[in-house]
mmCIF file of C-alpha atoms and ligand atoms in Angstrom:
data_model
loop_
_atom_site.group_PDB
_atom_site.id
_atom_site.type_symbol
_atom_site.label_atom_id
_atom_site.label_comp_id
_atom_site.label_asym_id
_atom_site.label_seq_id
_atom_site.Cartn_x
_atom_site.Cartn_y
_atom_site.Cartn_z
ATOM 1 C CA MET A 6 200.727 83.195 -9.157
ATOM 2 C CA THR A 7 201.958 84.030 -12.877
ATOM 3 C CA ALA A 8 199.698 86.683 -13.502
ATOM 4 C CA ALA A 9 200.715 88.826 -10.522
ATOM 5 C CA VAL A 10 204.363 88.478 -11.453
ATOM 6 C CA ASP A 11 203.384 89.578 -15.136
ATOM 7 C CA VAL A 12 201.503 92.563 -14.010
ATOM 8 C CA ARG A 13 203.947 93.403 -11.327
ATOM 9 C CA ALA A 14 206.970 93.757 -13.798
ATOM 10 C CA ARG A 15 204.603 95.829 -16.290
ATOM 11 C CA LEU A 16 204.446 98.071 -13.459
ATOM 12 C CA VAL A 17 208.024 98.265 -12.543
ATOM 13 C CA ASP A 18 208.830 98.778 -16.028
ATOM 14 C CA ARG A 19 205.932 101.753 -16.399
ATOM 15 C CA LEU A 20 207.733 103.157 -13.250
ATOM 16 C CA GLU A 21 211.060 103.155 -14.428
ATOM 17 C CA ALA A 22 209.787 104.567 -17.857
ATOM 18 C CA SER A 23 208.632 107.343 -16.189
ATOM 19 C CA GLY A 24 211.685 107.901 -14.191
ATOM 20 C CA VAL A 25 210.719 107.860 -10.712
ATOM 21 C CA LEU A 26 212.068 104.264 -9.871
ATOM 22 C CA THR A 27 215.522 104.155 -9.675
ATOM 23 C CA PRO A 28 217.506 101.326 -10.487
ATOM 24 C CA GLY A 29 218.768 100.600 -6.963
ATOM 25 C CA TRP A 30 215.008 99.639 -6.346
ATOM 26 C CA ARG A 31 213.706 97.626 -9.149
ATOM 27 C CA GLN A 32 214.682 94.579 -7.461
ATOM 28 C CA ALA A 33 212.911 94.915 -4.761
ATOM 29 C CA PHE A 34 209.756 96.324 -6.278
ATOM 30 C CA LEU A 35 210.016 93.167 -8.347
ATOM 31 C CA ASP A 36 210.315 90.814 -5.519
ATOM 32 C CA VAL A 37 208.017 92.395 -2.841
ATOM 33 C CA GLY A 38 204.464 91.914 -4.377
ATOM 34 C CA ARG A 39 202.303 95.004 -3.817
ATOM 35 C CA HIS A 40 199.084 92.726 -3.851
ATOM 36 C CA GLU A 41 200.089 90.742 -1.054
ATOM 37 C CA PHE A 42 199.858 93.850 1.541
ATOM 38 C CA LEU A 43 196.244 94.375 0.436
ATOM 39 C CA PRO A 44 193.529 92.771 1.909
ATOM 40 C CA ASP A 45 190.310 90.670 0.119
ATOM 41 C CA VAL A 46 188.190 93.711 0.145
ATOM 42 C CA PHE A 47 189.701 97.423 -0.802
ATOM 43 C CA TRP A 48 188.573 100.656 -2.504
ATOM 44 C CA ALA A 49 191.031 101.961 -4.840
ATOM 45 C CA SER A 50 191.389 105.978 -5.130
ATOM 46 C CA THR A 51 189.960 106.292 -8.683
ATOM 47 C CA GLY A 52 190.561 110.329 -8.903
ATOM 48 C CA ASP A 53 186.822 111.081 -9.216
ATOM 49 C CA GLY A 54 186.105 108.727 -6.223
ATOM 50 C CA TYR A 55 186.798 105.221 -4.888
ATOM 51 C CA GLU A 56 186.047 102.077 -6.620
ATOM 52 C CA ARG A 57 185.062 98.970 -4.156
ATOM 53 C CA CYS A 58 186.693 95.674 -5.061
ATOM 54 C CA ASP A 59 185.990 92.417 -3.673
ATOM 55 C CA ARG A 60 188.638 89.544 -4.396
ATOM 56 C CA ALA A 61 186.241 86.755 -4.314
ATOM 57 C CA ARG A 62 183.945 88.649 -6.680
ATOM 58 C CA SER A 63 186.222 90.171 -9.436
ATOM 59 C CA PRO A 64 189.758 88.792 -8.888
ATOM 60 C CA GLU A 65 190.784 89.871 -11.955
ATOM 61 C CA ARG A 66 189.945 93.379 -11.273
ATOM 62 C CA TRP A 67 191.584 93.398 -7.751
ATOM 63 C CA LEU A 68 194.763 91.763 -9.283
ATOM 64 C CA GLU A 69 195.068 95.142 -11.771
ATOM 65 C CA LEU A 70 194.136 97.425 -9.312
ATOM 66 C CA ALA A 71 196.291 96.016 -6.860
ATOM 67 C CA TYR A 72 199.466 97.202 -9.586
ATOM 68 C CA SER A 73 197.864 100.037 -10.889
ATOM 69 C CA ASP A 74 199.358 103.318 -10.345
ATOM 70 C CA VAL A 75 196.534 104.620 -7.638
ATOM 71 C CA ALA A 76 196.338 104.760 -3.808
ATOM 72 C CA ILE A 77 194.198 101.920 -2.402
ATOM 73 C CA VAL A 78 192.158 102.343 0.841
ATOM 74 C CA THR A 79 192.175 99.443 3.294
ATOM 75 C CA GLN A 80 190.637 101.574 6.026
ATOM 76 C CA TRP A 81 188.084 104.154 7.030
ATOM 77 C CA ASP A 82 187.160 106.483 9.392
ATOM 78 C CA ASP A 83 190.012 104.702 12.100
ATOM 79 C CA GLY A 84 188.287 101.683 11.981
ATOM 80 C CA THR A 85 185.117 102.575 13.410
ATOM 81 C CA SER A 86 183.119 103.395 10.140
ATOM 82 C CA SER A 87 180.287 100.909 9.445
ATOM 83 C CA GLY A 88 179.099 101.245 6.045
ATOM 84 C CA GLN A 89 179.041 105.061 6.256
ATOM 85 C CA GLN A 90 182.391 105.940 4.641
ATOM 86 C CA ARG A 91 184.048 109.299 5.498
ATOM 87 C CA GLU A 92 187.628 109.599 5.657
ATOM 88 C CA PRO A 93 190.238 107.265 4.547
ATOM 89 C CA THR A 94 192.247 106.472 7.268
ATOM 90 C CA SER A 95 194.930 103.583 6.438
ATOM 91 C CA SER A 96 196.132 102.732 2.652
ATOM 92 C CA VAL A 97 198.510 101.065 0.313
ATOM 93 C CA SER A 98 200.141 104.423 -0.921
ATOM 94 C CA MET A 99 200.108 104.831 -5.006
ATOM 95 C CA PRO A 100 203.223 103.320 -6.469
ATOM 96 C CA THR A 101 204.557 106.644 -8.104
ATOM 97 C CA MET A 102 204.939 108.137 -4.721
ATOM 98 C CA VAL A 103 206.214 105.375 -3.157
ATOM 99 C CA ALA A 104 209.048 105.135 -5.576
ATOM 100 C CA SER A 105 209.384 108.806 -5.788
ATOM 101 C CA MET A 106 210.033 109.023 -2.136
ATOM 102 C CA LEU A 107 212.308 105.682 -2.040
ATOM 103 C CA ARG A 108 214.640 107.978 -4.928
ATOM 104 C CA ASP A 109 214.234 111.262 -2.479
ATOM 105 C CA LEU A 110 215.500 108.837 0.607
ATOM 106 C CA ASP A 111 218.664 108.007 -1.457
ATOM 107 C CA VAL A 112 219.801 105.261 0.793
ATOM 108 C CA HIS A 113 222.817 103.648 0.641
ATOM 109 C CA GLU A 114 224.181 99.956 1.512
ATOM 110 C CA GLY A 115 223.645 99.303 5.523
ATOM 111 C CA HIS A 116 221.598 102.602 6.164
ATOM 112 C CA LYS A 117 219.470 102.223 8.590
ATOM 113 C CA VAL A 118 216.084 103.345 7.954
ATOM 114 C CA TRP A 119 212.953 104.767 10.266
ATOM 115 C CA GLU A 120 209.563 104.490 8.752
ATOM 116 C CA GLY A 121 206.529 106.339 10.408
ATOM 117 C CA GLY A 122 203.054 104.819 9.251
ATOM 118 C CA THR A 123 203.417 101.151 8.547
ATOM 119 C CA GLY A 124 199.735 100.703 7.279
ATOM 120 C CA PRO A 125 199.378 97.202 5.543
ATOM 121 C CA GLY A 126 203.372 97.317 5.231
ATOM 122 C CA TRP A 127 204.408 97.255 1.628
ATOM 123 C CA ASN A 128 207.085 100.203 2.063
ATOM 124 C CA ALA A 129 208.634 98.612 5.121
ATOM 125 C CA GLY A 130 208.348 95.439 2.575
ATOM 126 C CA LEU A 131 210.616 97.386 0.194
ATOM 127 C CA LEU A 132 212.888 98.804 2.554
ATOM 128 C CA ALA A 133 213.497 95.821 3.916
ATOM 129 C CA ARG A 134 213.967 93.905 0.838
ATOM 130 C CA ARG A 135 216.547 96.517 -0.135
ATOM 131 C CA GLN A 136 218.566 97.274 3.184
ATOM 132 C CA GLY A 137 218.108 94.004 5.204
ATOM 133 C CA ALA A 138 215.166 94.009 7.923
ATOM 134 C CA HIS A 139 217.621 94.457 10.573
ATOM 135 C CA ASN A 140 218.138 97.703 9.103
ATOM 136 C CA VAL A 141 214.288 99.018 9.013
ATOM 137 C CA VAL A 142 212.363 100.267 12.008
ATOM 138 C CA THR A 143 208.889 100.493 11.320
ATOM 139 C CA VAL A 144 205.895 102.244 13.468
ATOM 140 C CA GLU A 145 202.124 102.428 13.311
ATOM 141 C CA LEU A 146 200.099 103.979 15.691
ATOM 142 C CA ASP A 147 196.667 102.070 15.028
ATOM 143 C CA ALA A 148 197.142 98.604 16.627
ATOM 144 C CA VAL A 149 194.437 96.816 14.396
ATOM 145 C CA VAL A 150 196.440 98.000 11.246
ATOM 146 C CA ALA A 151 199.686 97.173 12.546
ATOM 147 C CA ALA A 152 198.601 93.641 13.423
ATOM 148 C CA GLN A 153 197.473 93.346 9.908
ATOM 149 C CA ALA A 154 200.934 94.522 8.397
ATOM 150 C CA ALA A 155 202.597 92.087 11.154
ATOM 151 C CA ALA A 156 200.857 89.508 9.729
ATOM 152 C CA ASN A 157 201.837 90.324 5.996
ATOM 153 C CA PHE A 158 205.321 90.250 6.824
ATOM 154 C CA ARG A 159 204.820 87.132 8.684
ATOM 155 C CA ALA A 160 203.642 85.419 5.278
ATOM 156 C CA LEU A 161 206.484 86.749 3.366
ATOM 157 C CA ASP A 162 208.826 85.817 5.970
ATOM 158 C CA ILE A 163 210.049 89.693 6.192
ATOM 159 C CA ALA A 164 211.095 90.562 9.468
ATOM 160 C CA PRO A 165 211.681 94.729 9.909
ATOM 161 C CA THR A 166 211.067 95.779 13.553
ATOM 162 C CA ALA A 167 207.713 96.541 13.425
ATOM 163 C CA VAL A 168 206.303 98.793 16.016
ATOM 164 C CA VAL A 169 203.275 100.102 17.644
ATOM 165 C CA GLY A 170 202.987 103.538 18.894
ATOM 166 C CA ASP A 171 202.889 107.199 17.741
ATOM 167 C CA ALA A 172 205.155 107.915 14.757
ATOM 168 C CA ALA A 173 205.571 111.508 16.654
ATOM 169 C CA HIS A 174 207.833 110.443 18.890
ATOM 170 C CA GLY A 175 210.352 108.603 16.020
ATOM 171 C CA TYR A 176 211.781 104.976 17.571
ATOM 172 C CA LEU A 177 214.573 105.859 20.184
ATOM 173 C CA PRO A 178 215.398 102.369 21.364
ATOM 174 C CA GLY A 179 216.119 101.997 17.329
ATOM 175 C CA ALA A 180 218.177 105.467 16.846
ATOM 176 C CA PRO A 181 220.086 107.087 15.366
ATOM 177 C CA TYR A 182 218.954 106.451 12.004
ATOM 178 C CA ASP A 183 220.473 107.222 8.685
ATOM 179 C CA ARG A 184 217.383 107.664 6.539
ATOM 180 C CA GLY A 185 213.575 108.787 7.930
ATOM 181 C CA ILE A 186 210.451 108.491 5.943
ATOM 182 C CA LEU A 187 206.992 109.491 7.305
ATOM 183 C CA THR A 188 204.032 107.912 5.086
ATOM 184 C CA CYS A 189 201.298 110.195 6.608
ATOM 185 C CA SER A 190 201.501 114.267 6.157
ATOM 186 C CA VAL A 191 202.253 116.938 8.879
ATOM 187 C CA ARG A 192 202.013 120.229 9.428
ATOM 188 C CA HIS A 193 204.546 120.732 11.933
ATOM 189 C CA VAL A 194 207.319 118.208 11.907
ATOM 190 C CA PRO A 195 207.661 116.342 15.146
ATOM 191 C CA PRO A 196 211.023 117.177 16.748
ATOM 192 C CA ALA A 197 211.630 114.243 17.628
ATOM 193 C CA LEU A 198 212.001 112.923 14.323
ATOM 194 C CA ILE A 199 215.093 115.052 12.901
ATOM 195 C CA GLY A 200 216.155 114.364 16.558
ATOM 196 C CA GLN A 201 216.775 110.716 16.033
ATOM 197 C CA ILE A 202 218.275 111.325 12.774
ATOM 198 C CA ARG A 203 222.399 111.281 12.090
ATOM 199 C CA ARG A 204 223.566 114.689 11.063
ATOM 200 C CA HIS A 205 223.737 114.983 7.333
ATOM 201 C CA GLY A 206 221.042 112.296 7.507
ATOM 202 C CA VAL A 207 218.105 112.563 5.185
ATOM 203 C CA LEU A 208 213.967 112.852 6.288
ATOM 204 C CA VAL A 209 211.317 112.926 3.712
ATOM 205 C CA LEU A 210 207.868 113.557 4.387
ATOM 206 C CA PRO A 211 204.624 114.950 3.474
ATOM 207 C CA PHE A 212 203.982 118.329 4.421
ATOM 208 C CA ALA A 213 200.333 119.706 4.164
ATOM 209 C CA PRO A 214 199.981 122.811 5.320
ATOM 210 C CA LEU A 215 196.633 123.615 7.413
ATOM 211 C CA PHE A 216 195.017 125.669 4.416
ATOM 212 C CA GLY A 217 195.547 123.368 1.933
ATOM 213 C CA GLY A 218 197.842 121.756 -0.598
ATOM 214 C CA GLY A 219 200.594 119.011 0.303
ATOM 215 C CA ALA A 220 204.472 118.348 -0.899
ATOM 216 C CA VAL A 221 207.213 115.976 0.126
ATOM 217 C CA ALA A 222 209.852 117.474 1.768
ATOM 218 C CA ARG A 223 213.361 116.488 1.941
ATOM 219 C CA LEU A 224 215.136 117.571 4.829
ATOM 220 C CA THR A 225 218.529 117.673 5.458
ATOM 221 C CA VAL A 226 219.875 117.232 8.994
ATOM 222 C CA THR A 227 222.475 119.978 9.237
ATOM 223 C CA GLY A 228 223.225 119.958 12.839
ATOM 224 C CA THR A 229 222.188 120.577 16.793
ATOM 225 C CA THR A 230 221.921 123.866 18.920
ATOM 226 C CA VAL A 231 220.805 124.400 22.336
ATOM 227 C CA THR A 232 217.174 124.821 20.986
ATOM 228 C CA GLY A 233 217.073 121.025 19.360
ATOM 229 C CA THR A 234 218.247 119.949 15.962
ATOM 230 C CA THR A 235 218.293 121.653 12.866
ATOM 231 C CA ALA A 236 217.292 120.401 9.147
ATOM 232 C CA THR A 237 216.456 121.800 5.835
ATOM 233 C CA GLY A 238 215.477 121.229 2.463
ATOM 234 C CA PRO A 239 213.353 121.569 -0.625
ATOM 235 C CA PHE A 240 210.019 120.084 -1.857
ATOM 236 C CA THR A 241 210.530 117.842 -4.245
ATOM 237 C CA GLY A 242 206.909 117.393 -5.582
ATOM 238 C CA SER A 243 203.027 117.727 -5.164
ATOM 239 C CA SER A 244 201.689 115.075 -2.679
ATOM 240 C CA ALA A 245 198.141 114.519 -0.805
ATOM 241 C CA PHE A 246 198.533 111.770 2.326
ATOM 242 C CA MET A 247 196.087 111.166 5.231
ATOM 243 C CA ARG A 248 197.361 113.714 7.867
ATOM 244 C CA MET A 249 199.192 111.748 11.273
ATOM 245 C CA ARG A 250 196.289 111.160 13.691
ATOM 246 C CA GLN A 251 197.404 113.836 16.119
ATOM 247 C CA GLN A 252 197.491 116.382 13.728
ATOM 248 C CA ARG A 253 194.093 116.509 12.609
ATOM 249 C CA TYR A 254 192.601 120.139 13.124
ATOM 250 C CA GLN A 255 189.426 120.433 14.941
ATOM 251 C CA ALA A 256 188.045 124.223 14.798
ATOM 252 C CA PRO A 257 186.167 125.612 17.226
ATOM 253 C CA PRO A 258 182.203 126.823 16.820
ATOM 254 C CA VAL A 259 182.007 129.290 14.588
ATOM 255 C CA ASP A 260 180.174 131.131 17.641
ATOM 256 C CA ASP A 261 183.515 131.729 19.311
ATOM 257 C CA TYR A 262 184.737 133.928 16.398
ATOM 258 C CA LEU A 263 181.675 136.033 15.598
ATOM 259 C CA PRO A 264 179.215 135.643 19.190
ATOM 260 C CA GLY A 265 176.759 137.494 17.251
ATOM 261 C CA ASP A 266 174.780 137.478 13.880
ATOM 262 C CA TRP A 267 176.970 137.978 10.512
ATOM 263 C CA PRO A 268 178.488 140.401 9.715
ATOM 264 C CA GLY A 269 179.094 141.812 13.066
ATOM 265 C CA ASP A 270 181.860 144.521 13.455
ATOM 266 C CA ALA A 271 183.504 143.481 10.151
ATOM 267 C CA VAL A 272 184.911 145.789 7.696
ATOM 268 C CA ARG A 273 183.399 145.340 4.345
ATOM 269 C CA GLU A 274 185.653 145.586 1.038
ATOM 270 C CA TYR A 275 185.867 144.129 -2.497
ATOM 271 C CA THR A 276 188.300 142.146 -4.213
ATOM 272 C CA THR A 277 188.861 140.977 -7.833
ATOM 273 C CA LEU A 278 190.646 138.034 -6.852
ATOM 274 C CA ASN A 279 188.603 135.086 -6.679
ATOM 275 C CA PRO A 280 188.413 132.814 -3.682
ATOM 276 C CA LEU A 281 187.648 129.561 -5.205
ATOM 277 C CA ASN A 282 190.877 130.019 -7.597
ATOM 278 C CA VAL A 283 192.645 130.263 -4.341
ATOM 279 C CA VAL A 284 191.361 127.041 -2.630
ATOM 280 C CA ASP A 285 190.593 124.679 -5.672
ATOM 281 C CA ASP A 286 194.538 124.880 -6.489
ATOM 282 C CA TRP A 287 196.798 122.725 -4.982
ATOM 283 C CA LEU A 288 199.651 124.545 -5.257
ATOM 284 C CA ALA A 289 198.237 128.307 -4.765
ATOM 285 C CA SER A 290 196.426 126.805 -1.340
ATOM 286 C CA PHE A 291 199.992 125.428 -0.883
ATOM 287 C CA VAL A 292 201.975 128.369 -0.981
ATOM 288 C CA VAL A 293 198.958 130.204 1.038
ATOM 289 C CA GLY A 294 199.360 127.953 3.847
ATOM 290 C CA LEU A 295 203.307 128.041 4.066
ATOM 291 C CA ALA A 296 203.237 131.632 4.414
ATOM 292 C CA VAL A 297 200.048 132.026 6.506
ATOM 293 C CA PRO A 298 200.138 128.804 8.501
ATOM 294 C CA ASP A 299 197.433 129.348 11.399
ATOM 295 C CA LEU A 300 195.148 130.023 8.553
ATOM 296 C CA TYR A 301 192.144 127.517 7.970
ATOM 297 C CA TYR A 302 189.070 127.810 5.887
ATOM 298 C CA ARG A 303 185.105 127.005 5.555
ATOM 299 C CA ARG A 304 183.045 126.969 2.503
ATOM 300 C CA SER A 305 179.404 127.555 2.401
ATOM 301 C CA ASN A 306 176.997 127.248 -0.619
ATOM 302 C CA ASN A 307 174.627 129.084 1.621
ATOM 303 C CA GLY A 308 171.871 126.849 1.192
ATOM 304 C CA GLY A 309 172.112 126.468 -2.882
ATOM 305 C CA SER A 310 171.802 129.845 -3.360
ATOM 306 C CA GLY A 311 174.233 130.327 -6.133
ATOM 307 C CA MET A 312 176.536 132.169 -3.819
ATOM 308 C CA THR A 313 179.430 130.484 -2.317
ATOM 309 C CA THR A 314 181.021 131.913 0.657
ATOM 310 C CA LEU A 315 184.499 131.488 1.920
ATOM 311 C CA TRP A 316 184.948 131.341 5.653
ATOM 312 C CA LEU A 317 188.470 132.212 6.766
ATOM 313 C CA PHE A 318 189.663 131.799 10.695
ATOM 314 C CA ASP A 319 193.067 131.703 12.163
ATOM 315 C CA THR A 320 193.679 129.063 14.856
ATOM 316 C CA GLY A 321 194.108 131.648 17.682
ATOM 317 C CA VAL A 322 190.754 132.582 17.236
ATOM 318 C CA THR A 323 191.359 136.093 16.863
ATOM 319 C CA SER A 324 190.301 136.958 13.130
ATOM 320 C CA TRP A 325 187.512 135.810 10.696
ATOM 321 C CA ALA A 326 186.875 136.940 6.991
ATOM 322 C CA THR A 327 184.357 136.174 4.538
ATOM 323 C CA VAL A 328 184.308 136.367 0.661
ATOM 324 C CA ASP A 329 181.451 135.440 -1.248
ATOM 325 C CA PHE A 330 181.921 134.131 -4.641
ATOM 326 C CA VAL A 331 179.377 134.779 -7.649
ATOM 327 C CA ASP A 332 179.694 132.915 -10.917
ATOM 328 C CA GLY A 333 180.571 135.631 -13.388
ATOM 329 C CA ALA A 334 181.120 138.617 -11.232
ATOM 330 C CA SER A 335 184.489 140.443 -11.123
ATOM 331 C CA ARG A 336 184.443 141.583 -7.921
ATOM 332 C CA PHE A 337 183.680 139.811 -5.134
ATOM 333 C CA GLU A 338 182.565 141.219 -1.545
ATOM 334 C CA VAL A 339 184.807 140.474 1.456
ATOM 335 C CA ARG A 340 184.151 140.924 5.453
ATOM 336 C CA GLN A 341 186.860 140.834 7.559
ATOM 337 C CA SER A 342 186.794 141.193 11.484
ATOM 338 C CA GLY A 343 189.470 141.089 14.286
ATOM 339 C CA SER A 344 192.798 141.988 14.713
ATOM 340 C CA ARG A 345 194.208 140.463 11.847
ATOM 341 C CA ARG A 346 192.646 140.712 8.040
ATOM 342 C CA MET A 347 192.831 137.177 7.149
ATOM 343 C CA TRP A 348 191.332 137.852 3.518
ATOM 344 C CA SER A 349 194.412 139.817 3.086
ATOM 345 C CA GLU A 350 197.251 137.980 4.062
ATOM 346 C CA VAL A 351 195.948 135.126 1.279
ATOM 347 C CA GLU A 352 195.724 137.915 -1.254
ATOM 348 C CA ASP A 353 199.080 139.100 -0.287
ATOM 349 C CA THR A 354 200.341 135.881 -0.741
ATOM 350 C CA VAL A 355 198.996 134.835 -3.705
ATOM 351 C CA ARG A 356 199.584 138.357 -5.721
ATOM 352 C CA TRP A 357 203.257 138.043 -4.330
ATOM 353 C CA TRP A 358 203.605 134.287 -5.619
ATOM 354 C CA THR A 359 201.923 135.282 -8.634
ATOM 355 C CA ALA A 360 204.302 138.474 -9.319
ATOM 356 C CA ALA A 361 207.212 135.545 -8.755
ATOM 357 C CA GLY A 362 205.622 134.000 -11.520
ATOM 358 C CA ARG A 363 203.940 131.004 -9.476
ATOM 359 C CA PRO A 364 206.779 129.030 -8.820
ATOM 360 C CA GLY A 365 206.136 125.537 -8.575
ATOM 361 C CA PHE A 366 206.454 122.924 -5.315
ATOM 362 C CA GLU A 367 210.098 122.490 -5.944
ATOM 363 C CA ARG A 368 211.235 126.158 -6.102
ATOM 364 C CA PHE A 369 209.734 126.049 -2.218
ATOM 365 C CA GLY A 370 211.630 124.608 0.652
ATOM 366 C CA LEU A 371 211.626 124.192 4.603
ATOM 367 C CA THR A 372 214.166 124.985 7.452
ATOM 368 C CA LEU A 373 213.560 123.993 11.113
ATOM 369 C CA GLU A 374 214.781 125.389 13.776
ATOM 370 C CA GLY A 375 214.505 125.727 17.291
ATOM 371 C CA GLY A 376 211.345 123.812 17.072
ATOM 372 C CA GLU A 377 210.158 126.833 14.489
ATOM 373 C CA HIS A 378 209.516 126.022 10.801
ATOM 374 C CA ARG A 379 210.516 128.446 7.988
ATOM 375 C CA ALA A 380 209.482 128.315 4.594
ATOM 376 C CA TRP A 381 211.325 129.677 2.016
ATOM 377 C CA LEU A 382 211.602 130.111 -2.088
ATOM 378 C CA HIS A 383 214.590 129.446 -4.135
ATOM 379 C CA GLN A 384 216.697 128.916 -0.850
ATOM 380 C CA PRO A 385 217.105 129.285 2.634
ATOM 381 C CA ALA A 386 218.256 132.683 2.561
ATOM 382 C CA ASN A 387 215.199 133.605 1.338
ATOM 383 C CA PRO A 388 212.140 133.170 3.646
ATOM 384 C CA LEU A 389 208.210 134.043 2.372
ATOM 385 C CA PRO A 390 207.282 137.291 3.179
ATOM 386 C CA SER A 391 205.140 138.027 5.954
ATOM 387 C CA PRO A 392 201.817 139.192 4.384
ATOM 388 C CA ARG A 393 199.991 142.417 5.562
ATOM 389 C CA GLY A 394 197.831 141.887 8.889
ATOM 390 C CA GLN A 395 200.796 139.576 10.247
ATOM 391 C CA ASP A 396 202.750 141.279 12.772
HETATM 392 C C1 LIG B 412 199.198 106.121 3.957
HETATM 393 S S1 LIG B 412 198.940 105.047 5.147
HETATM 394 C C2 LIG B 412 200.930 104.571 4.986
HETATM 395 C C3 LIG B 412 201.029 103.923 3.745
HETATM 396 C C4 LIG B 412 202.280 103.183 4.150
HETATM 397 N N1 LIG B 412 203.651 103.321 4.222
HETATM 398 C C5 LIG B 412 202.396 102.001 2.543
HETATM 399 O O1 LIG B 412 203.474 101.312 2.805
HETATM 400 O O2 LIG B 412 201.869 102.430 1.727
HETATM 401 C C6 LIG B 412 199.034 106.460 6.669
HETATM 402 C C7 LIG B 412 199.388 105.286 7.726
HETATM 403 O O3 LIG B 412 199.720 106.705 8.958
HETATM 404 C C8 LIG B 412 198.957 105.887 10.246
HETATM 405 N N2 LIG B 412 199.586 107.212 11.072
HETATM 406 C C9 LIG B 412 198.856 108.296 11.213
HETATM 407 N N3 LIG B 412 199.156 108.501 12.315
HETATM 408 C C10 LIG B 412 200.009 108.202 12.726
HETATM 409 C C11 LIG B 412 200.999 108.099 13.962
HETATM 410 N N4 LIG B 412 200.756 109.275 15.351
HETATM 411 N N5 LIG B 412 201.640 107.148 14.163
HETATM 412 C C12 LIG B 412 201.703 106.296 13.294
HETATM 413 N N6 LIG B 412 201.213 106.114 12.496
HETATM 414 C C13 LIG B 412 200.148 106.888 11.632
HETATM 415 C C14 LIG B 412 197.750 105.303 9.705
HETATM 416 O O4 LIG B 412 197.184 104.596 11.086
HETATM 417 C C15 LIG B 412 198.053 105.029 8.225
HETATM 418 O O5 LIG B 412 198.166 103.434 8.436
#
């Protein structure tokens, strides 16, 4: 298929020119066609929505999208969707993201690699091409997705160890690994993942706090203590991945926080910090989520009244807050209730981050020790401050 070879070469050149594709990966990207992992009908993520593409009707557009720098959704709603599509639940990731995570992985010849979240299998195919299939294990939870990946591998005569299972458990029979790469996001790194990687080995994963935002973490396994394996490393850049299925959050009903009518016993205050500037900013949300990992929010437009209310909750169901945004206002009404001050925690974090010069994703990092996550700025010895209202 000459057309595919040509568009693929152009994509590879673009990835190389942008610096994300390192020389060691070039041949694998040329050899392992992305389109070989795509179904006849898919949805390309075009930034402001999804473009449905049917190969039978638009073969040229299908191929063009296959080699565009966009994520391509291949499953919605865990495969249960019947036209009412809401959540993308499996995809072939964006080429820039695949290349940059593989760059972060820093594989060397003979390295054994574990991947969590096979999806249709492109990334595992690339790894198998470079490392040799016998050095690659890939784990997918969804049996239908895994069967499709297995068929894709067979058609291309690539044979990584493809396991149907929960990536949160790693894959012990293949451990220890030199490298691990997770392609669904987590807000807690499952201990098995670092536990199955050799000392000085690397785990690359998309980390997405509950509050919002996301970034790729590159963790180096530093050792083992009585409380388990330890790992630390920086974030390498922004990311937006679908969540590991078990780490989706099912929020309790608002009544569990506020049994009576709003505002209950909440204290009223005002803030000059625009709440929407926090939640609509991927980096600001990420920083808040790192500093306050048990915080989440909901947004309500109050039936189109012109006012947007940001509701903030803790997962421990002890506290809530609301902040009312009105266009053009210079201060916003805040209500806070419970043992914590959820908005104050957000505001303190944003003001601390702003005072620090609004450092970017790459300035932050994560240390895992004794089952705990500790986020830091600039270096592991500099943990994020605890906002007011937290013990
Ligand atoms: C973004 S897609 C993977 C992209 C893929 N690696 C590629 O080559 O482009 C994320 C995948 O993670 C899978 N997934 C989610 N939770 C999982 C879990 N607990 N264990 C294994 N796979 C999981 C989803 O079913 C989905 O197929």
